[in-house]
Amino acid sequence: MPKQKALHFGAGNIGRGFIGALLATAGYELVFADVVENLINALNENGEYEIYILDLERKGEVDTIKGVSGIISTNQEAMNKTITEASIITTAVGPNVLRIIARGVASGISARRAAGVTSELNIIACENLTGASSLLKEEVTKHLKEDADKEYLDKYVGFPNCAVDRIVPPFTKDNNPLAVGVENFYEWIVEEPAIKGEKLDIPGMKLTDNLTAFVQRKLFTLNCGHAITAYLGFLKGFRTVDEALGDPWIEDIVHKAMLESGAALCKKHSFNEEEHEKYINKIQKRFRNPYIKDDVVRVGREPIRKVTQGDRLVGPLNMAREFGLGYSNLAKGIAAAFLYENKDDKQSGELRAKVEQKGIREAVKEVTGLQDGEVVEEIVKSYGELEGLKRPNL
Ligand SMILES: NC(=O)C1=CN([C@@H]2O[C@H](COP(=O)(O)OP(=O)(O)OC[C@H]3O[C@@H](n4cnc5c(N)ncnc54)[C@H](O)[C@@H]3O)[C@@H](O)[C@H]2O)C=CC1
Ligand SMILES: O=P(O)(O)OC[C@H]1O[C@](O)(CO)[C@@H](O)[C@@H]1O
């Protein structure tokens, strides 16, 4: 029997180091779509790549991922053919790129209908964003012109949302553009009720009918703690996450912020408090993985996205307020994001410009959507305290 085909958008860290690896290992013929030519050429020339395990568990082990190829995602003819043949499509391109790939996906869906394919297709956006697959569906639908294509999409194409958790930092090995380094831990949780057709059976993928709880657990704990580490670390002049967490003042704030979000998550989703504390401690251990050198500028990238409603900082802060719980360390994290100043990060420039034009109080209200006086004042107060820490060279 010929292998089933999987198409994965984004041959980057998560694409090669996590989702693509699980799909190929599950036996799919895996095609990566990306805009970077040298990645696609290397995939086609080698047909395989290596994943280096950077961890205490499985230390030094290397996994070889075979049976892979690539296409340039703007080559619409090749994309239409692959989308017509695929039984699963995944993405790890970054939340802002979903809108960009939507047009090409829509064209592929139209081609698939025209070719008379009536087997189900599931499209899973594996991004750090709540409801990423639903967003992609909305964007794809906007590009479908014919009613028949829209009906086809609703009938045969599922868009299950998911939570993805694996730290895959920038990595180089022997100038090989395909080599990728990963922590050993991973978790991919997919929304079962949204799957079209047969239940997906991919080793390493877990199915759930309560995805929101898992997405929030990960985003409001791991990504929340990580972002606070990055912003405070940057302010104090540390380059990597593990260096930043070596500072007891930073570690304390990060830990307490995760406890604040944890208390809210336990109330909201009835998580067992003891289990949740273990979850936090495990994450803190993952942050301190000595084999991973993760730049604070990668973890803190795009600060505006990270301080919007529902994301990793304002999301747990609002959840804590909903239950009348404390949030002062989360507020410090938000304040630190407003002080993040990296000339290579467009959103950091925009955020700083807003603070300079409107003042911190108005900037916080506008970007975070928070309006309540008490919480805004808490962030403004923390901003004032943290401002003194700002690196002299900024
Ligand atoms: N790296 C990590 O540890 C984790 C990342 N994530 C999420 O996974 C997503 C991807 O992150 P990374 O892999 O780290 O980023 P990355 O930058 O390593 O990979 C993104 C890839 O998408 C490609 N791309 C950009 N525009 C494209 C387009 N129009 N068509 C096709 N490909 C395109 C880029 O060329 C790049 O190869 C993000 O949403 C991130 O938040 C989630 C969990 C862990
Ligand atoms: O990819 P984003 O959303 O910019 O955020 C970076 C975060 O994502 C991860 O890469 C994976 O969840 C974390 O390492 C980090 O907290």
CSV table of C-alpha atoms and ligand atoms in Angstrom, one decimal:
chain,number,residue,atom,x,y,z
A,1,MET,CA,0.0,0.0,0.0
A,2,PRO,CA,1.5,3.4,-0.9
A,3,LYS,CA,2.3,5.6,2.0
A,4,GLN,CA,-0.1,8.4,3.0
A,5,LYS,CA,1.1,11.9,2.4
A,6,ALA,CA,1.6,14.6,5.0
A,7,LEU,CA,2.3,18.2,4.1
A,8,HIS,CA,3.9,20.4,6.7
A,9,PHE,CA,4.2,24.2,6.3
A,10,GLY,CA,7.4,25.6,7.8
A,11,ALA,CA,10.6,23.6,7.8
A,12,GLY,CA,11.9,25.5,10.8
A,13,ASN,CA,12.6,24.4,14.3
A,14,ILE,CA,9.3,23.0,15.3
A,15,GLY,CA,8.6,21.7,11.8
A,16,ARG,CA,11.8,19.6,11.5
A,17,GLY,CA,12.4,19.1,15.2
A,18,PHE,CA,8.9,18.1,16.4
A,19,ILE,CA,5.8,17.8,14.2
A,20,GLY,CA,7.5,16.8,11.0
A,21,ALA,CA,9.5,14.2,12.9
A,22,LEU,CA,6.4,12.6,14.4
A,23,LEU,CA,4.7,12.5,11.1
A,24,ALA,CA,7.6,10.9,9.3
A,25,THR,CA,8.2,8.5,12.1
A,26,ALA,CA,4.5,7.5,12.0
A,27,GLY,CA,5.1,6.4,8.4
A,28,TYR,CA,3.8,9.4,6.4
A,29,GLU,CA,5.6,10.4,3.2
A,30,LEU,CA,6.4,13.9,4.5
A,31,VAL,CA,6.6,17.0,2.3
A,32,PHE,CA,7.8,20.3,3.8
A,33,ALA,CA,6.7,23.6,2.3
A,34,ASP,CA,8.8,26.6,3.1
A,35,VAL,CA,9.9,29.9,1.5
A,36,VAL,CA,13.6,29.3,2.2
A,37,GLU,CA,15.2,27.8,-0.9
A,38,ASN,CA,18.3,26.4,0.7
A,39,LEU,CA,16.2,24.4,3.2
A,40,ILE,CA,14.0,23.0,0.5
A,41,ASN,CA,17.0,22.2,-1.8
A,42,ALA,CA,18.7,20.4,1.1
A,43,LEU,CA,15.6,18.4,1.9
A,44,ASN,CA,15.3,17.3,-1.7
A,45,GLU,CA,19.0,16.5,-2.0
A,46,ASN,CA,19.3,14.5,1.2
A,47,GLY,CA,15.8,13.1,1.8
A,48,GLU,CA,16.6,12.9,5.5
A,49,TYR,CA,17.9,15.0,8.4
A,50,GLU,CA,19.2,14.6,11.9
A,51,ILE,CA,17.7,15.6,15.2
A,52,TYR,CA,20.1,16.0,18.1
A,53,ILE,CA,18.8,15.4,21.6
A,54,LEU,CA,20.0,18.2,23.9
A,55,ASP,CA,19.0,16.9,27.3
A,56,LEU,CA,20.0,14.9,30.3
A,57,GLU,CA,17.7,12.2,29.2
A,58,ARG,CA,18.8,10.6,26.0
A,59,LYS,CA,21.9,12.8,26.1
A,60,GLY,CA,23.9,12.9,22.9
A,61,GLU,CA,21.4,10.7,21.0
A,62,VAL,CA,20.7,11.5,17.4
A,63,ASP,CA,17.4,10.6,15.5
A,64,THR,CA,17.5,10.4,11.8
A,65,ILE,CA,14.3,11.4,10.1
A,66,LYS,CA,13.9,9.7,6.7
A,67,GLY,CA,11.6,9.9,3.7
A,68,VAL,CA,11.3,13.7,3.5
A,69,SER,CA,11.2,16.2,0.6
A,70,GLY,CA,10.3,19.8,0.2
A,71,ILE,CA,8.5,22.3,-2.0
A,72,ILE,CA,8.6,26.1,-2.1
A,73,SER,CA,5.3,27.2,-0.7
A,74,THR,CA,4.8,29.8,-3.4
A,75,ASN,CA,5.0,27.2,-6.2
A,76,GLN,CA,1.2,26.9,-6.4
A,77,GLU,CA,1.1,24.2,-9.0
A,78,ALA,CA,3.2,21.8,-6.8
A,79,MET,CA,1.2,22.9,-3.7
A,80,ASN,CA,-2.1,22.2,-5.3
A,81,LYS,CA,-0.9,18.7,-6.3
A,82,THR,CA,0.4,18.0,-2.8
A,83,ILE,CA,-2.7,19.3,-1.1
A,84,THR,CA,-4.9,17.2,-3.4
A,85,GLU,CA,-2.9,14.1,-2.4
A,86,ALA,CA,-2.4,14.8,1.3
A,87,SER,CA,-4.3,13.1,4.1
A,88,ILE,CA,-3.0,15.5,6.8
A,89,ILE,CA,-1.6,19.1,6.7
A,90,THR,CA,0.2,20.7,9.6
A,91,THR,CA,1.8,24.1,10.0
A,92,ALA,CA,4.5,25.6,12.3
A,93,VAL,CA,5.1,28.9,10.6
A,94,GLY,CA,4.4,31.5,13.3
A,95,PRO,CA,0.9,32.9,14.1
A,96,ASN,CA,1.3,35.9,11.8
A,97,VAL,CA,2.1,33.7,8.8
A,98,LEU,CA,-1.2,31.7,8.9
A,99,ARG,CA,-2.9,34.6,7.0
A,100,ILE,CA,-0.2,34.4,4.3
A,101,ILE,CA,-0.4,30.7,3.7
A,102,ALA,CA,-4.2,30.7,3.7
A,103,ARG,CA,-4.5,31.8,0.0
A,104,GLY,CA,-2.4,28.9,-1.1
A,105,VAL,CA,-4.2,26.4,1.1
A,106,ALA,CA,-7.5,27.6,-0.3
A,107,SER,CA,-6.3,27.1,-3.9
A,108,GLY,CA,-5.2,23.6,-3.0
A,109,ILE,CA,-8.6,22.8,-1.5
A,110,SER,CA,-10.3,24.0,-4.6
A,111,ALA,CA,-7.9,21.8,-6.7
A,112,ARG,CA,-8.7,18.8,-4.4
A,113,ARG,CA,-12.4,19.2,-4.9
A,114,ALA,CA,-12.0,19.6,-8.7
A,115,ALA,CA,-10.0,16.4,-8.7
A,116,GLY,CA,-13.0,14.6,-7.0
A,117,VAL,CA,-11.1,13.6,-3.8
A,118,THR,CA,-13.7,12.8,-1.1
A,119,SER,CA,-11.4,11.4,1.6
A,120,GLU,CA,-11.2,13.6,4.7
A,121,LEU,CA,-8.3,15.9,5.3
A,122,ASN,CA,-7.3,17.4,8.6
A,123,ILE,CA,-5.4,20.7,8.8
A,124,ILE,CA,-3.7,21.3,12.2
A,125,ALA,CA,-1.9,24.6,12.9
A,126,CYS,CA,0.8,24.0,15.5
A,127,GLU,CA,1.5,27.5,16.7
A,128,ASN,CA,1.7,29.2,20.0
A,129,LEU,CA,-1.8,30.6,19.6
A,130,THR,CA,-5.1,29.6,21.0
A,131,GLY,CA,-7.4,28.5,18.2
A,132,ALA,CA,-4.7,28.6,15.5
A,133,SER,CA,-6.4,26.0,13.3
A,134,SER,CA,-9.8,27.8,13.6
A,135,LEU,CA,-8.1,31.0,12.6
A,136,LEU,CA,-6.6,29.3,9.6
A,137,LYS,CA,-10.0,27.9,8.6
A,138,GLU,CA,-11.4,31.4,8.7
A,139,GLU,CA,-8.6,32.8,6.6
A,140,VAL,CA,-8.8,29.9,4.1
A,141,THR,CA,-12.6,30.4,3.8
A,142,LYS,CA,-12.1,34.1,2.9
A,143,HIS,CA,-10.1,33.0,-0.2
A,144,LEU,CA,-12.7,30.4,-1.4
A,145,LYS,CA,-14.7,32.0,-4.1
A,146,GLU,CA,-17.2,29.3,-5.1
A,147,ASP,CA,-19.9,28.0,-2.8
A,148,ALA,CA,-19.1,24.5,-3.8
A,149,ASP,CA,-15.6,24.9,-2.4
A,150,LYS,CA,-16.9,26.3,0.8
A,151,GLU,CA,-19.3,23.3,1.1
A,152,TYR,CA,-16.5,20.9,0.3
A,153,LEU,CA,-14.3,22.5,3.0
A,154,ASP,CA,-17.1,22.2,5.6
A,155,LYS,CA,-17.8,18.6,4.7
A,156,TYR,CA,-14.4,17.1,4.2
A,157,VAL,CA,-11.8,19.3,5.8
A,158,GLY,CA,-11.3,19.3,9.6
A,159,PHE,CA,-9.4,22.0,11.4
A,160,PRO,CA,-8.6,20.6,14.9
A,161,ASN,CA,-6.9,23.1,17.2
A,162,CYS,CA,-3.9,21.8,19.2
A,163,ALA,CA,-1.3,22.6,21.9
A,164,VAL,CA,2.4,22.0,21.0
A,165,ASP,CA,5.0,21.9,23.6
A,166,ARG,CA,8.7,21.2,22.9
A,167,ILE,CA,11.6,23.6,23.3
A,168,VAL,CA,13.5,23.7,20.0
A,169,PRO,CA,16.1,26.5,20.1
A,170,PRO,CA,18.2,27.8,17.3
A,171,PHE,CA,21.0,25.3,16.6
A,172,THR,CA,23.9,24.8,14.3
A,173,LYS,CA,25.9,21.6,13.5
A,174,ASP,CA,28.5,21.4,10.8
A,175,ASN,CA,26.8,24.1,8.7
A,176,ASN,CA,24.1,21.7,8.0
A,177,PRO,CA,20.9,23.7,7.5
A,178,LEU,CA,18.7,20.7,8.3
A,179,ALA,CA,20.2,19.7,11.6
A,180,VAL,CA,18.0,20.5,14.5
A,181,GLY,CA,18.5,20.3,18.3
A,182,VAL,CA,15.7,19.6,20.7
A,183,GLU,CA,14.9,18.9,24.3
A,184,ASN,CA,13.7,15.3,24.9
A,185,PHE,CA,10.3,16.3,26.2
A,186,TYR,CA,7.4,16.9,23.9
A,187,GLU,CA,3.6,17.1,24.0
A,188,TRP,CA,1.2,17.5,21.1
A,189,ILE,CA,-2.4,17.6,22.2
A,190,VAL,CA,-5.1,17.7,19.5
A,191,GLU,CA,-8.8,18.5,19.7
A,192,GLU,CA,-10.5,15.2,18.9
A,193,PRO,CA,-14.1,16.3,18.3
A,194,ALA,CA,-12.9,18.5,15.4
A,195,ILE,CA,-11.2,15.7,13.5
A,196,LYS,CA,-12.9,14.8,10.2
A,197,GLY,CA,-13.0,11.1,9.3
A,198,GLU,CA,-11.2,8.4,11.2
A,199,LYS,CA,-9.6,9.2,14.5
A,200,LEU,CA,-5.9,10.2,13.9
A,201,ASP,CA,-3.5,7.6,15.1
A,202,ILE,CA,0.0,9.2,15.2
A,203,PRO,CA,2.4,8.0,17.9
A,204,GLY,CA,3.2,11.0,20.1
A,205,MET,CA,-0.1,12.8,19.3
A,206,LYS,CA,-2.6,12.8,22.2
A,207,LEU,CA,-6.3,13.5,21.6
A,208,THR,CA,-8.5,15.4,24.0
A,209,ASP,CA,-12.1,16.7,24.1
A,210,ASN,CA,-11.0,19.5,26.5
A,211,LEU,CA,-8.3,21.3,24.5
A,212,THR,CA,-8.8,24.8,25.9
A,213,ALA,CA,-7.7,23.5,29.3
A,214,PHE,CA,-4.5,22.1,27.9
A,215,VAL,CA,-3.7,25.0,25.6
A,216,GLN,CA,-4.1,27.4,28.6
A,217,ARG,CA,-2.2,25.2,30.9
A,218,LYS,CA,0.8,25.3,28.5
A,219,LEU,CA,0.5,28.9,27.3
A,220,PHE,CA,-0.1,30.4,30.8
A,221,THR,CA,2.7,28.3,32.4
A,222,LEU,CA,5.5,27.4,30.1
A,223,ASN,CA,5.2,30.3,27.7
A,224,CYS,CA,4.3,32.7,30.5
A,225,GLY,CA,7.3,31.8,32.7
A,226,HIS,CA,9.5,31.8,29.6
A,227,ALA,CA,8.5,35.2,28.4
A,228,ILE,CA,8.9,36.8,31.9
A,229,THR,CA,12.4,35.2,32.1
A,230,ALA,CA,13.2,36.6,28.7
A,231,TYR,CA,12.1,40.2,29.4
A,232,LEU,CA,13.6,40.4,32.9
A,233,GLY,CA,16.8,38.6,31.6
A,234,PHE,CA,17.1,41.1,28.8
A,235,LEU,CA,16.7,44.0,31.2
A,236,LYS,CA,19.5,42.6,33.3
A,237,GLY,CA,21.8,42.0,30.3
A,238,PHE,CA,21.6,38.2,30.2
A,239,ARG,CA,21.8,36.5,26.8
A,240,THR,CA,20.2,33.2,27.4
A,241,VAL,CA,17.3,31.7,29.4
A,242,ASP,CA,19.5,29.6,31.6
A,243,GLU,CA,21.8,32.5,32.4
A,244,ALA,CA,18.8,34.7,33.3
A,245,LEU,CA,17.4,32.0,35.6
A,246,GLY,CA,20.7,31.8,37.3
A,247,ASP,CA,19.8,35.2,38.8
A,248,PRO,CA,17.8,34.4,42.0
A,249,TRP,CA,15.7,37.6,41.7
A,250,ILE,CA,14.5,36.6,38.2
A,251,GLU,CA,14.0,33.0,39.2
A,252,ASP,CA,11.9,34.0,42.1
A,253,ILE,CA,9.6,36.3,40.1
A,254,VAL,CA,9.2,33.7,37.3
A,255,HIS,CA,8.4,31.0,39.8
A,256,LYS,CA,5.9,33.1,41.7
A,257,ALA,CA,4.3,34.2,38.4
A,258,MET,CA,3.8,30.6,37.4
A,259,LEU,CA,2.3,29.9,40.8
A,260,GLU,CA,-0.1,32.9,40.3
A,261,SER,CA,-1.2,31.6,36.9
A,262,GLY,CA,-1.3,28.1,38.3
A,263,ALA,CA,-3.7,29.0,41.1
A,264,ALA,CA,-6.0,30.5,38.5
A,265,LEU,CA,-5.7,27.6,36.1
A,266,CYS,CA,-6.5,25.1,39.0
A,267,LYS,CA,-9.7,27.1,39.8
A,268,LYS,CA,-10.7,27.5,36.2
A,269,HIS,CA,-10.1,23.9,34.9
A,270,SER,CA,-10.2,22.0,38.2
A,271,PHE,CA,-6.6,20.8,37.8
A,272,ASN,CA,-5.3,18.9,40.8
A,273,GLU,CA,-3.1,21.5,42.7
A,274,GLU,CA,-0.4,19.1,43.7
A,275,GLU,CA,-0.1,17.8,40.1
A,276,HIS,CA,0.0,21.3,38.8
A,277,GLU,CA,2.8,22.2,41.1
A,278,LYS,CA,4.8,19.3,39.8
A,279,TYR,CA,4.0,20.5,36.3
A,280,ILE,CA,5.4,23.9,37.1
A,281,ASN,CA,8.5,22.4,38.7
A,282,LYS,CA,9.1,20.2,35.7
A,283,ILE,CA,8.9,23.3,33.4
A,284,GLN,CA,11.3,25.2,35.5
A,285,LYS,CA,13.7,22.3,35.2
A,286,ARG,CA,13.2,22.3,31.4
A,287,PHE,CA,14.1,26.0,31.4
A,288,ARG,CA,17.4,25.2,33.2
A,289,ASN,CA,18.3,22.4,30.8
A,290,PRO,CA,22.1,23.0,30.6
A,291,TYR,CA,22.3,21.6,27.0
A,292,ILE,CA,19.9,24.2,25.6
A,293,LYS,CA,21.2,27.7,25.0
A,294,ASP,CA,18.0,29.6,24.2
A,295,ASP,CA,18.4,33.3,23.4
A,296,VAL,CA,16.2,35.6,25.4
A,297,VAL,CA,15.5,37.5,22.1
A,298,ARG,CA,14.0,34.4,20.6
A,299,VAL,CA,11.8,33.6,23.6
A,300,GLY,CA,10.8,37.3,23.9
A,301,ARG,CA,10.3,37.9,20.2
A,302,GLU,CA,7.2,40.0,19.1
A,303,PRO,CA,6.4,41.5,22.5
A,304,ILE,CA,3.1,43.1,21.3
A,305,ARG,CA,1.7,39.7,20.5
A,306,LYS,CA,2.8,38.5,23.9
A,307,VAL,CA,1.0,41.2,25.8
A,308,THR,CA,-2.3,41.1,24.0
A,309,GLN,CA,-5.5,39.8,25.6
A,310,GLY,CA,-5.6,36.0,26.0
A,311,ASP,CA,-1.9,35.5,25.3
A,312,ARG,CA,0.7,34.1,27.9
A,313,LEU,CA,0.9,37.2,30.2
A,314,VAL,CA,-2.4,39.1,30.1
A,315,GLY,CA,-4.4,35.8,29.8
A,316,PRO,CA,-3.3,34.4,33.2
A,317,LEU,CA,-3.5,37.8,34.8
A,318,ASN,CA,-7.1,38.2,33.7
A,319,MET,CA,-7.8,34.6,34.9
A,320,ALA,CA,-6.3,35.4,38.3
A,321,ARG,CA,-8.5,38.5,38.5
A,322,GLU,CA,-11.6,36.5,37.6
A,323,PHE,CA,-11.1,34.5,40.7
A,324,GLY,CA,-9.9,37.3,43.0
A,325,LEU,CA,-6.4,35.9,43.1
A,326,GLY,CA,-3.0,37.7,43.3
A,327,TYR,CA,-1.2,38.7,40.1
A,328,SER,CA,1.6,41.0,41.1
A,329,ASN,CA,4.4,38.9,39.6
A,330,LEU,CA,2.4,38.5,36.4
A,331,ALA,CA,2.1,42.3,36.4
A,332,LYS,CA,5.9,42.6,36.7
A,333,GLY,CA,6.3,40.4,33.6
A,334,ILE,CA,3.9,42.6,31.6
A,335,ALA,CA,5.7,45.7,32.7
A,336,ALA,CA,9.1,44.2,31.7
A,337,ALA,CA,7.7,43.4,28.2
A,338,PHE,CA,7.0,47.2,27.8
A,339,LEU,CA,10.7,47.8,28.6
A,340,TYR,CA,12.0,45.3,26.1
A,341,GLU,CA,14.1,47.1,23.5
A,342,ASN,CA,15.6,45.2,20.7
A,343,LYS,CA,16.3,47.0,17.4
A,344,ASP,CA,16.0,43.8,15.4
A,345,ASP,CA,12.5,43.2,16.6
A,346,LYS,CA,9.9,45.4,14.8
A,347,GLN,CA,7.2,44.9,17.5
A,348,SER,CA,9.7,46.0,20.2
A,349,GLY,CA,10.3,49.3,18.4
A,350,GLU,CA,6.5,49.8,18.0
A,351,LEU,CA,5.8,49.1,21.6
A,352,ARG,CA,8.6,51.4,22.8
A,353,ALA,CA,7.4,54.2,20.4
A,354,LYS,CA,3.9,53.8,21.9
A,355,VAL,CA,5.2,54.2,25.4
A,356,GLU,CA,7.2,57.2,24.4
A,357,GLN,CA,4.3,58.9,22.6
A,358,LYS,CA,1.5,58.1,25.0
A,359,GLY,CA,3.1,57.3,28.3
A,360,ILE,CA,3.1,53.9,29.9
A,361,ARG,CA,-0.4,54.1,31.4
A,362,GLU,CA,-2.1,54.7,28.0
A,363,ALA,CA,0.2,52.3,26.2
A,364,VAL,CA,-0.7,49.5,28.6
A,365,LYS,CA,-4.4,50.2,28.2
A,366,GLU,CA,-4.2,50.3,24.5
A,367,VAL,CA,-2.1,47.2,23.9
A,368,THR,CA,-3.3,44.9,26.6
A,369,GLY,CA,-6.9,45.9,26.6
A,370,LEU,CA,-6.8,46.2,30.4
A,371,GLN,CA,-8.9,49.2,31.6
A,372,ASP,CA,-9.5,48.5,35.2
A,373,GLY,CA,-7.6,51.2,37.2
A,374,GLU,CA,-6.2,48.9,39.9
A,375,VAL,CA,-4.5,46.4,37.5
A,376,VAL,CA,-3.2,49.1,35.2
A,377,GLU,CA,-1.7,51.0,38.2
A,378,GLU,CA,0.0,47.7,39.4
A,379,ILE,CA,1.7,47.4,35.9
A,380,VAL,CA,2.6,51.1,35.9
A,381,LYS,CA,4.1,50.8,39.4
A,382,SER,CA,6.2,47.7,38.3
A,383,TYR,CA,7.3,49.5,35.2
A,384,GLY,CA,8.6,52.4,37.3
A,385,GLU,CA,10.5,49.9,39.5
A,386,LEU,CA,12.0,48.0,36.6
A,387,GLU,CA,12.9,51.0,34.5
A,388,GLY,CA,15.9,51.5,36.8
A,389,LEU,CA,17.3,48.1,35.7
A,390,LYS,CA,17.4,48.9,32.1
A,391,ARG,CA,20.8,48.1,30.6
A,392,PRO,CA,22.9,51.2,30.3
A,393,ASN,CA,23.6,50.5,26.6
A,394,LEU,CA,19.9,50.6,25.6
B,1,LIG,N1,10.7,26.7,18.7
B,1,LIG,C1,9.9,26.3,19.7
B,1,LIG,O1,10.5,25.9,20.8
B,1,LIG,C2,8.4,26.3,19.6
B,1,LIG,C3,7.7,27.0,18.7
B,1,LIG,N2,6.4,26.9,18.7
B,1,LIG,C4,5.6,27.6,17.7
B,1,LIG,O2,5.9,27.0,16.4
B,1,LIG,C5,5.8,27.9,15.4
B,1,LIG,C6,7.0,27.9,14.6
B,1,LIG,O3,8.1,28.3,15.4
B,1,LIG,P1,9.6,27.9,15.1
B,1,LIG,O4,9.7,26.6,14.4
B,1,LIG,O5,10.4,28.1,16.3
B,1,LIG,O6,10.0,29.0,14.0
B,1,LIG,P2,11.0,29.0,12.8
B,1,LIG,O7,11.3,30.4,12.5
B,1,LIG,O8,12.2,28.1,13.2
B,1,LIG,O9,10.2,28.2,11.7
B,1,LIG,C7,9.2,28.8,10.9
B,1,LIG,C8,9.4,28.4,9.5
B,1,LIG,O10,8.3,28.9,8.7
B,1,LIG,C9,8.8,29.3,7.5
B,1,LIG,N3,7.9,30.2,6.8
B,1,LIG,C10,7.7,31.5,6.9
B,1,LIG,N4,6.8,32.0,6.0
B,1,LIG,C11,6.4,30.9,5.3
B,1,LIG,C12,5.4,30.7,4.3
B,1,LIG,N5,4.8,31.7,3.8
B,1,LIG,N6,5.2,29.4,3.8
B,1,LIG,C13,5.9,28.4,4.3
B,1,LIG,N7,6.8,28.5,5.3
B,1,LIG,C14,7.0,29.7,5.8
B,1,LIG,C15,10.1,29.9,7.8
B,1,LIG,O11,10.9,30.1,6.6
B,1,LIG,C16,10.7,29.0,8.8
B,1,LIG,O12,11.4,28.0,8.2
B,1,LIG,C17,5.5,29.3,16.1
B,1,LIG,O13,4.1,29.5,16.1
B,1,LIG,C18,6.0,29.1,17.5
B,1,LIG,O14,5.3,29.9,18.4
B,1,LIG,C19,5.6,26.2,19.5
B,1,LIG,C20,6.3,25.4,20.5
B,1,LIG,C21,7.7,25.4,20.6
B,2,LIG,O1,7.2,31.1,19.6
B,2,LIG,P1,6.7,32.3,20.4
B,2,LIG,O2,5.2,32.3,20.6
B,2,LIG,O3,7.2,33.6,19.9
B,2,LIG,O4,7.2,32.2,21.8
B,2,LIG,C1,8.4,31.6,22.1
B,2,LIG,C2,8.0,30.5,23.0
B,2,LIG,O5,7.6,29.3,22.3
B,2,LIG,C3,8.4,28.3,22.5
B,2,LIG,O6,9.4,28.4,21.6
B,2,LIG,C4,7.7,27.0,22.6
B,2,LIG,O7,6.6,27.0,23.2
B,2,LIG,C5,9.0,28.5,23.9
B,2,LIG,O8,10.3,28.0,23.9
B,2,LIG,C6,8.9,30.0,24.0
B,2,LIG,O9,8.3,30.3,25.3
